[in-house]
Short mmCIF file of C-alpha atoms in Angstrom, two decimals:
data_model
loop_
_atom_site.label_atom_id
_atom_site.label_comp_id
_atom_site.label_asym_id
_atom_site.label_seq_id
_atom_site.Cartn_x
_atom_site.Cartn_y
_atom_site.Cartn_z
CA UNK A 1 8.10 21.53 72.81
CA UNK A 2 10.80 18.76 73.42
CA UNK A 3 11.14 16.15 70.80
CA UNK A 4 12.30 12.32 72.33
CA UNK A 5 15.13 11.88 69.61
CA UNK A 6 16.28 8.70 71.70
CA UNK A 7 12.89 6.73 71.02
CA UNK A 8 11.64 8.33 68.17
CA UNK A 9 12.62 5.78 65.80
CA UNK A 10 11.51 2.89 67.32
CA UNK A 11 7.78 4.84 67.90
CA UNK A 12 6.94 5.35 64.67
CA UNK A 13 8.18 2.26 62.93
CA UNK A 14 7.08 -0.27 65.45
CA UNK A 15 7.55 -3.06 63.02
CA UNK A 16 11.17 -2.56 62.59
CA UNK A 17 11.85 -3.78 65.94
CA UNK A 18 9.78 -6.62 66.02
CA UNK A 19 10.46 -9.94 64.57
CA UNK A 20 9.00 -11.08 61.32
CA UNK A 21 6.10 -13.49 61.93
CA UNK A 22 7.73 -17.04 60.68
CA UNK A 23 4.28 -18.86 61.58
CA UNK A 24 2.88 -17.11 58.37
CA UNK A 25 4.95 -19.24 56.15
CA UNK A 26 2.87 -22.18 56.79
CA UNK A 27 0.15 -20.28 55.51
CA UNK A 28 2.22 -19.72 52.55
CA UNK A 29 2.67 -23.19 52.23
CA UNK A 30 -1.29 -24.26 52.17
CA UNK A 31 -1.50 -21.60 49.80
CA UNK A 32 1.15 -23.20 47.74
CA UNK A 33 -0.25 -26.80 47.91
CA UNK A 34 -4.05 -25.86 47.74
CA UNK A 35 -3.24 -23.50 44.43
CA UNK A 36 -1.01 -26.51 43.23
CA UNK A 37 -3.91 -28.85 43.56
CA UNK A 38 -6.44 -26.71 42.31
CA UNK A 39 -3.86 -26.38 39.01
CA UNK A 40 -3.27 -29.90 38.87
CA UNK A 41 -6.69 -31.35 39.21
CA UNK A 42 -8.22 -28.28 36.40
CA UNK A 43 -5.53 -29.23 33.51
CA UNK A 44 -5.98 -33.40 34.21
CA UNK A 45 -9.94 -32.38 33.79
CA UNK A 46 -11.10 -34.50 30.57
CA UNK A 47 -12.40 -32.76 27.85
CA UNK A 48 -15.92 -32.82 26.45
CA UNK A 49 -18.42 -31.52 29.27
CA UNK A 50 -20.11 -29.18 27.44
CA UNK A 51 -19.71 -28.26 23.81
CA UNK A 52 -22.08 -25.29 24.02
CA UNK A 53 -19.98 -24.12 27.14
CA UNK A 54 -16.71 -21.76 25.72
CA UNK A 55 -15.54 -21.27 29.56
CA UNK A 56 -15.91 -24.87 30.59
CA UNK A 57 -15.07 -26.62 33.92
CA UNK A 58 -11.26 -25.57 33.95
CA UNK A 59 -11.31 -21.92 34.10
CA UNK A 60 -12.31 -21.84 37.67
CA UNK A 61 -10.38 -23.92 39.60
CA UNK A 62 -7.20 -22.46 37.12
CA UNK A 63 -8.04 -19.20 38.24
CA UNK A 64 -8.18 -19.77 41.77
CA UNK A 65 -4.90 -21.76 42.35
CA UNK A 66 -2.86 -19.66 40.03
CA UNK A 67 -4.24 -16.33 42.52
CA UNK A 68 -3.39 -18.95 45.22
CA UNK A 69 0.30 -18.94 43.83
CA UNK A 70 0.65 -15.36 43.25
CA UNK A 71 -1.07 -14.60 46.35
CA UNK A 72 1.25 -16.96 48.58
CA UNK A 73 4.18 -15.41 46.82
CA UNK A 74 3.01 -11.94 47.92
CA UNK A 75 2.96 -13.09 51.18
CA UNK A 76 6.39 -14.96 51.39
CA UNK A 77 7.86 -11.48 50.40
CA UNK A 78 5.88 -9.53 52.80
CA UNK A 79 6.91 -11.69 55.79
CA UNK A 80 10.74 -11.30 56.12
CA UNK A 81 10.16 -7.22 55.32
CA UNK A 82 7.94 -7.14 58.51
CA UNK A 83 4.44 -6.80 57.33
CA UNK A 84 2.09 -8.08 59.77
CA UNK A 85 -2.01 -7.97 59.55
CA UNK A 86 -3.76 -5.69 61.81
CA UNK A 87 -6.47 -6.93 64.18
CA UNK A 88 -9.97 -6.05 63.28
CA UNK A 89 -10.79 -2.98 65.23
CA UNK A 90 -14.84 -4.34 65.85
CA UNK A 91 -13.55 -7.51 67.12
CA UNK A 92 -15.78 -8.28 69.83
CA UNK A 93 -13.05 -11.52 71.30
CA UNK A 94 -10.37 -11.14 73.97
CA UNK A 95 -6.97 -12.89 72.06
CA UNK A 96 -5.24 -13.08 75.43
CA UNK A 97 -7.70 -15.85 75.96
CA UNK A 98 -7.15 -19.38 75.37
CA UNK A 99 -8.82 -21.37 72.87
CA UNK A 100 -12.10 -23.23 73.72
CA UNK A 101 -10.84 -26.52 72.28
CA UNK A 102 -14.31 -28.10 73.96
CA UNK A 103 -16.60 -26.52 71.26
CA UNK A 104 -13.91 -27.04 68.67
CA UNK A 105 -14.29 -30.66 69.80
CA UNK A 106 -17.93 -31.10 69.86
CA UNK A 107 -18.16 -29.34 66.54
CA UNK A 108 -15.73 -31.91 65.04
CA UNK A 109 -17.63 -34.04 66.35
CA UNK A 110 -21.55 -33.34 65.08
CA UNK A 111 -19.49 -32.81 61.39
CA UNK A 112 -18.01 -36.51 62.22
CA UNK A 113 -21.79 -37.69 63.42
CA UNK A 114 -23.11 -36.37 60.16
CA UNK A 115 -21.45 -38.09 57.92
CA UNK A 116 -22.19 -41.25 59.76
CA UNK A 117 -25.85 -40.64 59.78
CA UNK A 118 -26.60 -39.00 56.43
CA UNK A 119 -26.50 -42.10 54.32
CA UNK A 120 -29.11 -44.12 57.02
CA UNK A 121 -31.32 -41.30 58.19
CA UNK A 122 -31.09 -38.86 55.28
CA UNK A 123 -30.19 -35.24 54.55
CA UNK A 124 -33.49 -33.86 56.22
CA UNK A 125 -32.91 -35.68 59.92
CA UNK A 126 -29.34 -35.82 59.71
CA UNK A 127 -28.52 -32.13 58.67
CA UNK A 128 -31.76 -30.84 61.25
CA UNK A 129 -29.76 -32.47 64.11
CA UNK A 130 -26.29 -31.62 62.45
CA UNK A 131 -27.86 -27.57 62.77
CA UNK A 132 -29.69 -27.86 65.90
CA UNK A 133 -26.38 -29.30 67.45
CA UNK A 134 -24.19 -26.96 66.16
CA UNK A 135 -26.00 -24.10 67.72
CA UNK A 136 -26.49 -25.73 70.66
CA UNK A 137 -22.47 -26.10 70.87
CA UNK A 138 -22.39 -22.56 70.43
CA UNK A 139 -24.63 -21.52 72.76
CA UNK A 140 -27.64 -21.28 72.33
CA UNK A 141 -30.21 -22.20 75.06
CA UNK A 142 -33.88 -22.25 73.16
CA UNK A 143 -33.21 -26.43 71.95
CA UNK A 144 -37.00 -25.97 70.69
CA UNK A 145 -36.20 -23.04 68.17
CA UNK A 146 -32.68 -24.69 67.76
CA UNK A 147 -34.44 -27.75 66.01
CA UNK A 148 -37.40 -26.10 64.06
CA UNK A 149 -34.87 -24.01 62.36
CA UNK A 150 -32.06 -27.00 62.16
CA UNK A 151 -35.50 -28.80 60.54
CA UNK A 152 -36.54 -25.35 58.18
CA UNK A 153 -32.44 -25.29 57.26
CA UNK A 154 -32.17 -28.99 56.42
CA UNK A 155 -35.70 -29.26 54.18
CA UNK A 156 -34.69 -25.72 52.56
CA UNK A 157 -31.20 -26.96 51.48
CA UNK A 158 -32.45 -30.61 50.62
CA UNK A 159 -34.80 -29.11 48.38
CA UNK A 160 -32.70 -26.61 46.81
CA UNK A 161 -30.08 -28.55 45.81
CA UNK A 162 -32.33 -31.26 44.81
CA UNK A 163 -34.72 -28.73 42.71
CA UNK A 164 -33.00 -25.68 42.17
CA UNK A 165 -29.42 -27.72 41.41
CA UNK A 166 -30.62 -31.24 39.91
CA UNK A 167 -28.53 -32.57 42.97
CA UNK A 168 -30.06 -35.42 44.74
CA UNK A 169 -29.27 -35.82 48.93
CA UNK A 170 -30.18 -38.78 50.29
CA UNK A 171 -33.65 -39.08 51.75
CA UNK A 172 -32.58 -41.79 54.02
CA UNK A 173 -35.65 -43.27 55.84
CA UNK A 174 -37.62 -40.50 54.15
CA UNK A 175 -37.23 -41.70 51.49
CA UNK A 176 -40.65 -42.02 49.46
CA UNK A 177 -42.08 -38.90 51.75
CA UNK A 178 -39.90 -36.18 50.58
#
């Protein structure tokens, strides 16, 4: 048995070799302004929602930013010492390949379309195309089964936020039928 004393170092600390991974700092940053925000907005909140409430509509949004912080501090000390996230070992994608910035496109586009078309057509037509088009973007071949379930995803989330949240969506042209 013959041990490699020349490369032995280098083989079982791969990471000390490697540069840190600078790009993660801009996550650190979104972290940073999205906990900031969240902060901000929650203490400007006026007072007076709900008296019965003890929690009330602050706690939330203060817990979440100030794990934001903490969380994008944790990170920005973790970069420069080398720590780097490991790939998912059931990933089923190739990330030699380049991105497909078609369907990233047409996406953008059908959320874009949406919001045009909700206010005019309604929640029920406008989110059943929005669904239908988003799996036909991502492949999906059957258009029939990619409406009726675009249609069944639209009328089940119109109705729960509208009955099981007190949230109205517009109805649009449906208005009256729904």
């Amino acid at each position: 048995m013959t041990i490699d004393t020349e490369n032995s170092g280098a083989a079982a600390h791969p990471d000390r070799t490697q540069r840190p991974d600078y790009a993660q700092y801009v996550v650190c940053a979104v972290m940073v302004a999205v906990g900031a925000f969240l902060l901000f907005d929650a203490l400007t909140l006026p007072g007076g929602y709900a008296e019965v409430d003890p929690v009330g509509p602050r706690l939330f949004p203060i817990v979440i930013g100030a794990g934001l912080l903490v969380m994008a501090v944790v990170l920005a000390v973790a970069i420069p010492r080398g720590s780097r996230g490991e790939a998912d070992a059931g990933e089923d994608i190739d990330p030699d390949m380049p991105s497909d910035w078609r369907t990233v496109g047409l996406l953008i586009g059908l959320f874009v379309l949406l919001i045009v078309l909700v206010e005019p057509l309604g929640w029920a037509i406008a989110g059943a195309l929005f669904f239908a088009g988003c799996a036909t973007v991502l492949g999906s071949k059957h258009y029939v089964r990619n409406i009726v379930i675009g249609v069944v995803l639209a009328l089940g989330s119109f109705y729960a936020f509208y009955s099981g949240l007190g949230i109205p969506l517009p109805a649009g042209i449906l208005d009256g039928i729904l």
